Short mmCIF file of C-alpha atoms and ligand atoms in Angstrom, two decimals:
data_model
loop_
_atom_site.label_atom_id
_atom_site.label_comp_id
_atom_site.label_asym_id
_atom_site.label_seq_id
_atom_site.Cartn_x
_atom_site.Cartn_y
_atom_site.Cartn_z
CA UNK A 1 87.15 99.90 82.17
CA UNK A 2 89.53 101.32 84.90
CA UNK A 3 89.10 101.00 87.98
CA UNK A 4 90.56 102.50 91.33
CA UNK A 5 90.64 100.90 94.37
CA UNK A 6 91.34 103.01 97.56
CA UNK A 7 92.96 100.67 100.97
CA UNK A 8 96.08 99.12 101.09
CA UNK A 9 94.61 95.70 103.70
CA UNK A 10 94.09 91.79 103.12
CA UNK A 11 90.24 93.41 102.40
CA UNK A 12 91.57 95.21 99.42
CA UNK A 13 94.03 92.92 97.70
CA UNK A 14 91.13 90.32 98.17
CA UNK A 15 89.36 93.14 95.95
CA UNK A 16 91.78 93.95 93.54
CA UNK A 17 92.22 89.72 93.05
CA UNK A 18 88.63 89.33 91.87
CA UNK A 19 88.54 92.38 89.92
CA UNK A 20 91.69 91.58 88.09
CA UNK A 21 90.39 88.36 86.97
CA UNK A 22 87.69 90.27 85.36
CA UNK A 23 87.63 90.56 81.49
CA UNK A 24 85.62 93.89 81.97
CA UNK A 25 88.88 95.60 83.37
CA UNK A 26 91.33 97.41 81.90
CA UNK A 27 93.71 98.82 84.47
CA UNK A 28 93.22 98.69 87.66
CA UNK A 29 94.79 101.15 90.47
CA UNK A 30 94.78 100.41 93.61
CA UNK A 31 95.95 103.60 96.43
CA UNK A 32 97.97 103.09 97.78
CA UNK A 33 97.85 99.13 98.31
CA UNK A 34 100.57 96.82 99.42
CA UNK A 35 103.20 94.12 98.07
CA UNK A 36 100.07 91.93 97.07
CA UNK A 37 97.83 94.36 95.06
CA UNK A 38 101.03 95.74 93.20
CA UNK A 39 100.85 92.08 91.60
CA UNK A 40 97.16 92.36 90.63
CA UNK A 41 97.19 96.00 89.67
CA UNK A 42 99.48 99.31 89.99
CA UNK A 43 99.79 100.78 92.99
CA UNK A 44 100.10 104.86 93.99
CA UNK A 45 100.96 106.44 96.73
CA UNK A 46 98.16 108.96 97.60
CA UNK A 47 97.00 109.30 101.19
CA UNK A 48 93.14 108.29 101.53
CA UNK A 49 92.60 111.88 103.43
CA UNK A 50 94.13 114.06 99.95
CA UNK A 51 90.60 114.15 97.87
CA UNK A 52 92.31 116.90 95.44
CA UNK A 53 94.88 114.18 94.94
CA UNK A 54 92.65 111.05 94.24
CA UNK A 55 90.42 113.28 91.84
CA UNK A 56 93.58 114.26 89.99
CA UNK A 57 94.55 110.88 89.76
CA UNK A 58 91.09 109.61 88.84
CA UNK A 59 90.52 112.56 85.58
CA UNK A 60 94.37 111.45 84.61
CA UNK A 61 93.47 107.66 84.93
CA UNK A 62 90.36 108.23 83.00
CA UNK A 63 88.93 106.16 86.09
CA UNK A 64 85.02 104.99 85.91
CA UNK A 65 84.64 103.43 89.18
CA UNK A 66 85.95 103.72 92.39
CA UNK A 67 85.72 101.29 94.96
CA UNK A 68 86.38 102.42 98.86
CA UNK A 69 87.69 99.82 101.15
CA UNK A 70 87.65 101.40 104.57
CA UNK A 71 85.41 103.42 106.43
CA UNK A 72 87.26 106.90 107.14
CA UNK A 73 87.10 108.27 103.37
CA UNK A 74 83.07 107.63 103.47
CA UNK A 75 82.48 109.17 107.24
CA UNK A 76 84.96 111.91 105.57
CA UNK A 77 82.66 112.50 102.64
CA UNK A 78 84.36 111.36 99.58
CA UNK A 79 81.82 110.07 97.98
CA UNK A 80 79.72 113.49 98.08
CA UNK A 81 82.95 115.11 97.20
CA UNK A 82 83.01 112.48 93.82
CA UNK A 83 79.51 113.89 93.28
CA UNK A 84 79.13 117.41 94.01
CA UNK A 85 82.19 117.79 91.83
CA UNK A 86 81.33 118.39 87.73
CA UNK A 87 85.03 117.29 86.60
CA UNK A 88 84.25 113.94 88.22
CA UNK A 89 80.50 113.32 87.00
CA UNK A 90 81.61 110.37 84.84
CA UNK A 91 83.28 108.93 87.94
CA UNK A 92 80.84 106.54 90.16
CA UNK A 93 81.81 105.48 93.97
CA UNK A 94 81.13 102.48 95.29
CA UNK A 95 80.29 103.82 99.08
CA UNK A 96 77.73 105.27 100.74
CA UNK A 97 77.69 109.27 100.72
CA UNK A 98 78.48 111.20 104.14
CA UNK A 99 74.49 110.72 105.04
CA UNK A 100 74.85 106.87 104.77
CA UNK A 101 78.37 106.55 106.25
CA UNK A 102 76.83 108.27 109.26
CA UNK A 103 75.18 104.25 110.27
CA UNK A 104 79.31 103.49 110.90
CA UNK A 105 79.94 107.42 112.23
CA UNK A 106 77.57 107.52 114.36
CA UNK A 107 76.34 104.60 116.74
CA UNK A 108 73.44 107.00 118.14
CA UNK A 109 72.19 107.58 114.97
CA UNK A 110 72.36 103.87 113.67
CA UNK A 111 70.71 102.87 116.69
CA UNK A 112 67.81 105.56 116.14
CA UNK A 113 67.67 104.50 112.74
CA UNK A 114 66.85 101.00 114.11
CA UNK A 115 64.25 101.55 116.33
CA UNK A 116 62.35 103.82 113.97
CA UNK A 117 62.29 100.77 111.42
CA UNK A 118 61.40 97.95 113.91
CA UNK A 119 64.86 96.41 113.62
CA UNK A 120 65.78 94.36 116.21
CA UNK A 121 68.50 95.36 118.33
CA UNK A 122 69.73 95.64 122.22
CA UNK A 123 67.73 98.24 124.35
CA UNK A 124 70.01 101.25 124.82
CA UNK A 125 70.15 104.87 125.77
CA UNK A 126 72.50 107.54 124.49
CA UNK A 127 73.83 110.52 126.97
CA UNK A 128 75.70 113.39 126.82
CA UNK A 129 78.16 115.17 129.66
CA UNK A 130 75.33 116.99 130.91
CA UNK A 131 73.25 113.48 131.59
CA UNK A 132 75.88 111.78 133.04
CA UNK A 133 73.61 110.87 136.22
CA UNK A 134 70.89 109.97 134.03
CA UNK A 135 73.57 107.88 132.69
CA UNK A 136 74.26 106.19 136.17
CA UNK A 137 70.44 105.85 136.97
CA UNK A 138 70.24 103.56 133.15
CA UNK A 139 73.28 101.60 134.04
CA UNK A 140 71.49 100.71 137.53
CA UNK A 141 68.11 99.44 135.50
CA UNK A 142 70.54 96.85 133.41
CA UNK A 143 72.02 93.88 134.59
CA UNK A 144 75.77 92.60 134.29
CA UNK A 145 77.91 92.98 131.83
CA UNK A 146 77.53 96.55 130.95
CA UNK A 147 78.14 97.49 127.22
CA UNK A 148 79.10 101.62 126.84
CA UNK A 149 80.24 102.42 123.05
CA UNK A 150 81.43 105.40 121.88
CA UNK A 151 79.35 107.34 119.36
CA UNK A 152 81.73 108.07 116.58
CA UNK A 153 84.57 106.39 115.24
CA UNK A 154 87.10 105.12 117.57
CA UNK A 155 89.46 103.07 115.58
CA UNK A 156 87.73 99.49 117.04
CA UNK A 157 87.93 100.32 120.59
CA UNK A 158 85.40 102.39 121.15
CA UNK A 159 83.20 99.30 122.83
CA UNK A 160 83.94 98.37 126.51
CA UNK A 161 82.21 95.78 128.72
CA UNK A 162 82.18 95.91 131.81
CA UNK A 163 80.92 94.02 134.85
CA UNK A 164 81.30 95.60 137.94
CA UNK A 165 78.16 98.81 138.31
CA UNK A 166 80.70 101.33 139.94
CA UNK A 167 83.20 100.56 137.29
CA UNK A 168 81.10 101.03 134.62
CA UNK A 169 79.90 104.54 135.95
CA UNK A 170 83.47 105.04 136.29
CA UNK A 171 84.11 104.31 132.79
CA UNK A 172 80.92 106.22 131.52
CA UNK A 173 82.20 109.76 133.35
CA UNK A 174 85.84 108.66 131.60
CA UNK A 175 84.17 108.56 128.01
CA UNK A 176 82.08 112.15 128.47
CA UNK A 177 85.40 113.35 129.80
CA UNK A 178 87.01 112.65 126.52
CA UNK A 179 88.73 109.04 127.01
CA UNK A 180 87.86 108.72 123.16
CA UNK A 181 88.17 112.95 122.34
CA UNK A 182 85.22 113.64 120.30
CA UNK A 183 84.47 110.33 119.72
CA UNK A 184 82.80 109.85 123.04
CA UNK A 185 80.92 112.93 123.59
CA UNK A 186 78.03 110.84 123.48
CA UNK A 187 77.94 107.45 125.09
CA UNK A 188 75.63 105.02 124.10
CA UNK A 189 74.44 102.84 126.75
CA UNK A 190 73.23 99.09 125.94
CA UNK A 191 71.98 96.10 127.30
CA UNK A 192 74.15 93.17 126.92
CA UNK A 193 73.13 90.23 124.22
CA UNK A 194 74.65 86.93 124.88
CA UNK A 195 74.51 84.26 121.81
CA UNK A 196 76.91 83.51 118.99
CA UNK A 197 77.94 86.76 116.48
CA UNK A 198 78.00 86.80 112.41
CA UNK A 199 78.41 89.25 109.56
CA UNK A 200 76.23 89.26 106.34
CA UNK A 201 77.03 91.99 103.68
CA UNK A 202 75.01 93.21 101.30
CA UNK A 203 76.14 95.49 98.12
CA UNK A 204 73.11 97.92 97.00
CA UNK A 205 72.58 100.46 94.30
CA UNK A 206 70.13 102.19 96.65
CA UNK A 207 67.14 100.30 94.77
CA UNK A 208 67.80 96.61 95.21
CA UNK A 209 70.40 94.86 96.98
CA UNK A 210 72.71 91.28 96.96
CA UNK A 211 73.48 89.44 99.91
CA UNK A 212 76.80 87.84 99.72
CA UNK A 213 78.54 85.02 101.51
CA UNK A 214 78.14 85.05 105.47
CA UNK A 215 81.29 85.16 107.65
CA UNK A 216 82.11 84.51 111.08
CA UNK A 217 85.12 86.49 112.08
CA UNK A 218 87.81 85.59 115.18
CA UNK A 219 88.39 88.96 117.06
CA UNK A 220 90.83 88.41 119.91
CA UNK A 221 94.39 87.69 119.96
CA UNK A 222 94.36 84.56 122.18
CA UNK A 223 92.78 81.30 121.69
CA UNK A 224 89.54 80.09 122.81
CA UNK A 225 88.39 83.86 121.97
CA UNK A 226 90.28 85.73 124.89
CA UNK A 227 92.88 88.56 125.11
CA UNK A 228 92.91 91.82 123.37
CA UNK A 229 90.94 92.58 120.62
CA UNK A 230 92.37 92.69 117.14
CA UNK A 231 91.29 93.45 113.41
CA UNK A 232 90.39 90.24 112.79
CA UNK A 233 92.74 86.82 113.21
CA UNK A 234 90.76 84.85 111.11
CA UNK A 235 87.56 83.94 109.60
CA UNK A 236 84.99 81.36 108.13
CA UNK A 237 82.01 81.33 105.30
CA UNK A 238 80.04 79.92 105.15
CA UNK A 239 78.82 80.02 108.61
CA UNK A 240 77.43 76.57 109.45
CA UNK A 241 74.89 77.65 112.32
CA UNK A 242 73.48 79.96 109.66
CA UNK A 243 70.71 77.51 107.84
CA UNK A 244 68.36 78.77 105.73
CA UNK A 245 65.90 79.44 107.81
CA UNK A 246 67.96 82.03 109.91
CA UNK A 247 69.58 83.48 106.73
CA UNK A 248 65.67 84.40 105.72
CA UNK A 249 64.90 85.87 108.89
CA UNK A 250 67.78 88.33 108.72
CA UNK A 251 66.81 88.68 105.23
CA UNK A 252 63.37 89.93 106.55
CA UNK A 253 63.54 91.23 109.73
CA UNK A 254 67.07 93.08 109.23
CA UNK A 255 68.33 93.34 105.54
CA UNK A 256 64.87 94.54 103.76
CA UNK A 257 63.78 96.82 106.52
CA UNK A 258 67.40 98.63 106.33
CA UNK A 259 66.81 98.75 102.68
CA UNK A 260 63.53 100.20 103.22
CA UNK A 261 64.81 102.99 106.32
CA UNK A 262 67.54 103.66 103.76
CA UNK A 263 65.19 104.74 101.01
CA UNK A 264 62.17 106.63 103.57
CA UNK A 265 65.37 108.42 104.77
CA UNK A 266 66.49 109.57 101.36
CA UNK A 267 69.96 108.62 101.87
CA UNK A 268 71.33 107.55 98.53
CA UNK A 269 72.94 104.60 98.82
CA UNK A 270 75.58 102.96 96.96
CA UNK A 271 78.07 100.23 97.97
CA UNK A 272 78.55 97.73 100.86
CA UNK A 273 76.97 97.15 103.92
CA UNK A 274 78.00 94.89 106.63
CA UNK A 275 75.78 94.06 109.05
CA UNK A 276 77.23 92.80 112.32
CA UNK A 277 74.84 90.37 113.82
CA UNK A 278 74.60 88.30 117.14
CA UNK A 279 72.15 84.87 117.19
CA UNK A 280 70.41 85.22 120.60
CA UNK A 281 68.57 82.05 120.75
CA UNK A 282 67.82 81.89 117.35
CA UNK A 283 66.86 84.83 116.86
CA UNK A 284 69.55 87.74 114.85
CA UNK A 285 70.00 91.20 116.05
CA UNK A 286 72.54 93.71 114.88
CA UNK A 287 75.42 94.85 116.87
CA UNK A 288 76.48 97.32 114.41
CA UNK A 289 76.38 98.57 110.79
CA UNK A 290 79.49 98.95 109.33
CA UNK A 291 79.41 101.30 105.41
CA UNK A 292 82.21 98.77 103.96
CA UNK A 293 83.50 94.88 103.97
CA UNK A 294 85.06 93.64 106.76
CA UNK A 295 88.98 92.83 106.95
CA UNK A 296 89.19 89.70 107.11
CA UNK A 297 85.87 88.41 106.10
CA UNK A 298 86.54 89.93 102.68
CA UNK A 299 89.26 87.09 102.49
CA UNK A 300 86.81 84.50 102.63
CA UNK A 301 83.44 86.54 100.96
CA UNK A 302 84.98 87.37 98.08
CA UNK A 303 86.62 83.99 97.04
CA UNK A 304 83.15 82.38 97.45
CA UNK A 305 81.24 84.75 94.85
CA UNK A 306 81.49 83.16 91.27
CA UNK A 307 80.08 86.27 89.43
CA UNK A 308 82.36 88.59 87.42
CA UNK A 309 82.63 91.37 90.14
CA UNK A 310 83.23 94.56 87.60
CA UNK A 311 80.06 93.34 86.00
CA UNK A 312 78.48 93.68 90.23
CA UNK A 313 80.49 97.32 90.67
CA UNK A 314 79.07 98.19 87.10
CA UNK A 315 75.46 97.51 87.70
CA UNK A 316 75.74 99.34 91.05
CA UNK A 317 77.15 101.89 89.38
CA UNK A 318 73.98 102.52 87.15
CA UNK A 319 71.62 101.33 89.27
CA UNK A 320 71.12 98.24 87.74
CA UNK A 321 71.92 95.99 90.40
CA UNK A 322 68.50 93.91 89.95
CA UNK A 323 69.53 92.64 85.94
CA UNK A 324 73.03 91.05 87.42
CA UNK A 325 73.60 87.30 87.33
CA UNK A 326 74.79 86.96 91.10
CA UNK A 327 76.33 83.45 91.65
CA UNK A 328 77.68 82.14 95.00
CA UNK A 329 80.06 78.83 95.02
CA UNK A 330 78.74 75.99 97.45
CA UNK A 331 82.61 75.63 98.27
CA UNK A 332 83.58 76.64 101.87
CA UNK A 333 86.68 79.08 102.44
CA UNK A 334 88.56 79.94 105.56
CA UNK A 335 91.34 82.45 105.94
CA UNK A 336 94.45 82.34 109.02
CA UNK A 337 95.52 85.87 109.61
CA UNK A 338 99.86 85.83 109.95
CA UNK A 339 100.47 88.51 111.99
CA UNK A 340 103.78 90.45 113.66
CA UNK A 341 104.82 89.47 117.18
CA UNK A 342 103.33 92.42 119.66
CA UNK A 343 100.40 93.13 117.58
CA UNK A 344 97.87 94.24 118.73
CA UNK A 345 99.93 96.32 120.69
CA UNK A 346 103.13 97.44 119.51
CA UNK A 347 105.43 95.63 117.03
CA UNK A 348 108.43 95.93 114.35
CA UNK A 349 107.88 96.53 111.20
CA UNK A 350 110.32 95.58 108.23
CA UNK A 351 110.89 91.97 108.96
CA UNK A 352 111.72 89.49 105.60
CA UNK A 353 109.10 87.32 105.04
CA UNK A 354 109.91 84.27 103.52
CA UNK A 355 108.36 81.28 101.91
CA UNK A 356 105.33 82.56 100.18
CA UNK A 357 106.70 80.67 96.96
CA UNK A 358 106.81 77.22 98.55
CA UNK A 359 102.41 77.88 99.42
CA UNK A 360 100.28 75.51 97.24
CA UNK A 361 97.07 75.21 97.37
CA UNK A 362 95.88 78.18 99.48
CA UNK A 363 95.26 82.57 97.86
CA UNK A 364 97.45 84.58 100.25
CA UNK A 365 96.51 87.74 100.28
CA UNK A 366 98.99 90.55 101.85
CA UNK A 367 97.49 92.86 104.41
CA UNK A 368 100.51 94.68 106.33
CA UNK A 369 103.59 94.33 103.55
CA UNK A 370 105.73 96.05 101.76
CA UNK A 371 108.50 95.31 98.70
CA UNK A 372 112.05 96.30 99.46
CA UNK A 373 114.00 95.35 96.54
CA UNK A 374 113.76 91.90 95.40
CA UNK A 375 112.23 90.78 99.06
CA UNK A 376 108.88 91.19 100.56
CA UNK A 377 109.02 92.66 104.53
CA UNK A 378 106.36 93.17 106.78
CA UNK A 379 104.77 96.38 106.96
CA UNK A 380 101.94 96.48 109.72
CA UNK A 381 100.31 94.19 112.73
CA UNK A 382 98.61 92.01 110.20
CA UNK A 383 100.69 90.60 107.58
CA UNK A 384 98.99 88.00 105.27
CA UNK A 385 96.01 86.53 105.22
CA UNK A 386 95.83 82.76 104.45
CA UNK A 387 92.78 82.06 102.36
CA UNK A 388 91.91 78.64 101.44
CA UNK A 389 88.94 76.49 100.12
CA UNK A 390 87.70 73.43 101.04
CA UNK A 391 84.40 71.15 100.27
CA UNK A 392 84.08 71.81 104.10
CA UNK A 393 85.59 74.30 106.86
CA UNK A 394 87.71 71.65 108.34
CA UNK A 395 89.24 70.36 105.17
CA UNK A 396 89.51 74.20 104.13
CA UNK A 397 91.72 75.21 107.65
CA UNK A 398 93.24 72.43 107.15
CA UNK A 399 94.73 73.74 103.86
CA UNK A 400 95.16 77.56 105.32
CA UNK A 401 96.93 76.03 108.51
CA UNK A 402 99.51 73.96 106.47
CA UNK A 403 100.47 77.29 104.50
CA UNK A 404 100.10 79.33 107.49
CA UNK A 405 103.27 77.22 108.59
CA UNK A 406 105.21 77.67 105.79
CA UNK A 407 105.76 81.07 105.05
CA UNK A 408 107.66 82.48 107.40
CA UNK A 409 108.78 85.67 109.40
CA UNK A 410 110.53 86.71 112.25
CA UNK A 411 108.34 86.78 115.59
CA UNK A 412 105.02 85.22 113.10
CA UNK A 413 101.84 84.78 115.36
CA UNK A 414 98.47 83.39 114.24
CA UNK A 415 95.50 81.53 116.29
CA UNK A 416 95.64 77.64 116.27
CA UNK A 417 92.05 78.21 116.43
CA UNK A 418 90.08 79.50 114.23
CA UNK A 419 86.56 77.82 113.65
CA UNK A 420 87.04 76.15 117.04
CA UNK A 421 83.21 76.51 118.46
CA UNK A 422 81.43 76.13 115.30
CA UNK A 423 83.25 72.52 114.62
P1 AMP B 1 80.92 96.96 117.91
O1 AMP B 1 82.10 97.88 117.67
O2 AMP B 1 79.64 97.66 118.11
O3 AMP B 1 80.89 95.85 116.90
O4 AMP B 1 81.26 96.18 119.24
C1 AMP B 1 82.46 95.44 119.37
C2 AMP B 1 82.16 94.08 119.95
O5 AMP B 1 81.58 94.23 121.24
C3 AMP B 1 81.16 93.27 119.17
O6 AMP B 1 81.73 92.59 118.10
C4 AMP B 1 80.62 92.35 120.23
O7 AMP B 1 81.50 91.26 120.45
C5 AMP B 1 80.62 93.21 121.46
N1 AMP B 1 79.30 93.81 121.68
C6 AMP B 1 78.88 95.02 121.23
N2 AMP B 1 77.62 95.26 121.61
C7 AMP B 1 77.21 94.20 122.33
C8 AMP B 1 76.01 93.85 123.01
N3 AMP B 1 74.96 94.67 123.05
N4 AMP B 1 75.95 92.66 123.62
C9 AMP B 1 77.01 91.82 123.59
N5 AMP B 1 78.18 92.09 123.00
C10 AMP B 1 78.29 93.26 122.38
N1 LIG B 2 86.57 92.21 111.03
C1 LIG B 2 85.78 93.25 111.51
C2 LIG B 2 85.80 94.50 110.76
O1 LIG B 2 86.24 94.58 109.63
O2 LIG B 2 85.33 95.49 111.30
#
């Protein structure tokens, strides 16, 4: 079978590894990918926005499956654009369609979709330019911090929190005013959960569902979780806080109603969904659906599912998902994120990176770089991901933070600390 994979991030070459170990695949084309995937797969150069261009490449690439790493594409419709289309009925996508990608596109309606299915989640209120004193009134009835996100997609930083009252009416009249453009026209307003935050993904068919590995991923820059927030610097599965008992409960109170809301709401279905999740004394509530995997918990999910993931895509495919053979390893992994001095604000690109030969005993896999002739250079704010497993998470950083050493590049940054407060 052939398979194209859409992304070019650690999430993606993470991917394109697993499904090139599969003896289900044929050739596998990843768009337009980085220096990793090009050694898994081929890669093209098509931008993720040019659906003429991916069809074309998946009728001449006989494709059967596509698999859609981020978000945009979904929120964008490509899936419904895969479907609607007659040239590309033999052609399945592994994403929601536009009505399902909305959960990530639109934080109103996933939080609406929530409450209407009983699952649990902060107390909020959404408002619009012409309720900005309604707005005010609601921020008065919460207490410190105040959390105001940004309704549609605003590239990660769409979510402030704030403590001070006036500055967070302030910041409330900024984001109607268009602080995020169009993003913001609508403000949700929420009441601030404080406890310990995890993601659980879940691939569906629309009919049944898997739950893979859990992750825990490290957000900021700095250590000790402070600074700027970032893509991800690191991450951790399994996630040792989450026993069995709390694993069912978001299995029950979270994963089946969504399943069930999914199916009431006739929204079709397919593909990943990542449910970001905060323990409050026990107790999980979601902080946000996401439509895809996460970058980098994808570094650390994937390694940790045993199952032949074509045969998983294939099944979702036809709607099958309930006859697959879905195996997890016991084995804990734990990824370092290398990333390019600057980042998350501003950084060079095109720096040689050098001793990725000399790693042992750890799966790098590339996120931000690029091949210029016979070298590999950095090519974005995240660079490699440094994946590693271990019978535990300290004997697995231990692995990823003696590679994360060795390979090296000019004005290389990573946290010292990843797993810190679950140790
Ligand atoms: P989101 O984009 O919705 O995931 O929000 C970004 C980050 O803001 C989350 O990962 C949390 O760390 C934090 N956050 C969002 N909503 C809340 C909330 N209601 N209470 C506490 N922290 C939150
Ligand atoms: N690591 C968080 C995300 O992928 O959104």
């Amino acid at each position: 079978m052939n398979i194209l994979l859409l992304g070019s991030g650690g999430r993606e070459h993470a991917l394109a590894w697993k499904i090139s170990q599969s003896d289900k695949i044929d050739k596998l084309y990843i768009a337009p990918g980085n220096a990793g995937t090009a050694e898994v797969g081929e890669n093209i150069d098509i931008k993720l926005s040019d659906f003429e261009a991916i069809k074309k490449l998946a009728i001449e690439k006989k494709i059967e499956i596509v698999v859609v790493g981020p978000e945009q594409p979904l929120v964008d419709g490509i899936s419904d654009y895969f479907m609607l289309d007659p040239e590309l009925r033999s052609v399945s996508v592994i994403g929601p369609v536009k009505a399902g990608a909305i959960l990530e596109g639109s934080k109103d309606f996933a939080k609406d979709f929530m409450t209407k299915y009983n699952i649990p989640t902060a107390k909020y209120q959404s408002f619009k330019k012409a309720t900005l004193e309604e707005g005010k009134t609601f921020l008065e009835s919460l207490s410190s911090p105040y959390v105001l996100k940004a309704d549609g997609l605003a590239a990660g930083k769409g979510v402030l929190i704030i403590d001070d009252l006036d500055e967070a009416k302030e910041a409330l009249e900024q984001m109607l005013d268009g602080q995020f453009g169009d993003a913001s026209a609508t403000v949700v307003i929420e009441e601030f959960l404080d406890g310990i935050e995890l993601s659980v993904f879940v691939i569906t068919d629309g009919k049944s569902y898997k739950i893979l590995p859990e992750a825990k991923d490290y957000k900021r820059i700095g250590e000790g979780d402070t600074g700027l927030n970032t893509g991800g610097m690191g991450a951790v599965s399994p996630v040792p806080f989450a026993n069995k008992e709390f694993l069912n409960k978001i299995e029950d109170k979270i994963i089946k109603p969504t399943m069930d809301g999914l199916i009431k709401e006739k929204i079709k279905y397919k593909g990943f969904i990542f449910f970001g999740l905060i323990n409050v004394k026990g107790e999980p509530f979601v902080i946000e659906y996401n439509v895809r995997l996460g970058d980098p918990e994808t570094e650390v999910v994937i390694p940790r599912i045993k199952s032949d993931i074509v045969d998983l895509l294939k099944h979702t495919a036809d709607e099958t998902l309930d006859k697959v053979d879905f195996e997890i390893d016991d084995k804990a992994c734990t990824t370092v994120m290398l990333v390019s001095e600057g980042y998350p604000g501003s950084y060079e690109k095109g720096r040689k990176i050098e001793n990725i030969e000399k790693v042992s005993n750890s799966i790098l896999f590339h996120a931000g770089t690029k091949r210029s002739g016979s070298e590999i250079i950095t090519n974005g704010g995240r660079v490699i991901a440094v994946s590693s497993y271990g019978k535990n998470m300290n004997d697995a950083l231990e692995k990823s933070y003696k590679n994360a050493e060795i390979i090296d590049f000019k004005g290389k940054n990573y946290r010292k600390d990843i797993g810190f407060d679950l140790k």
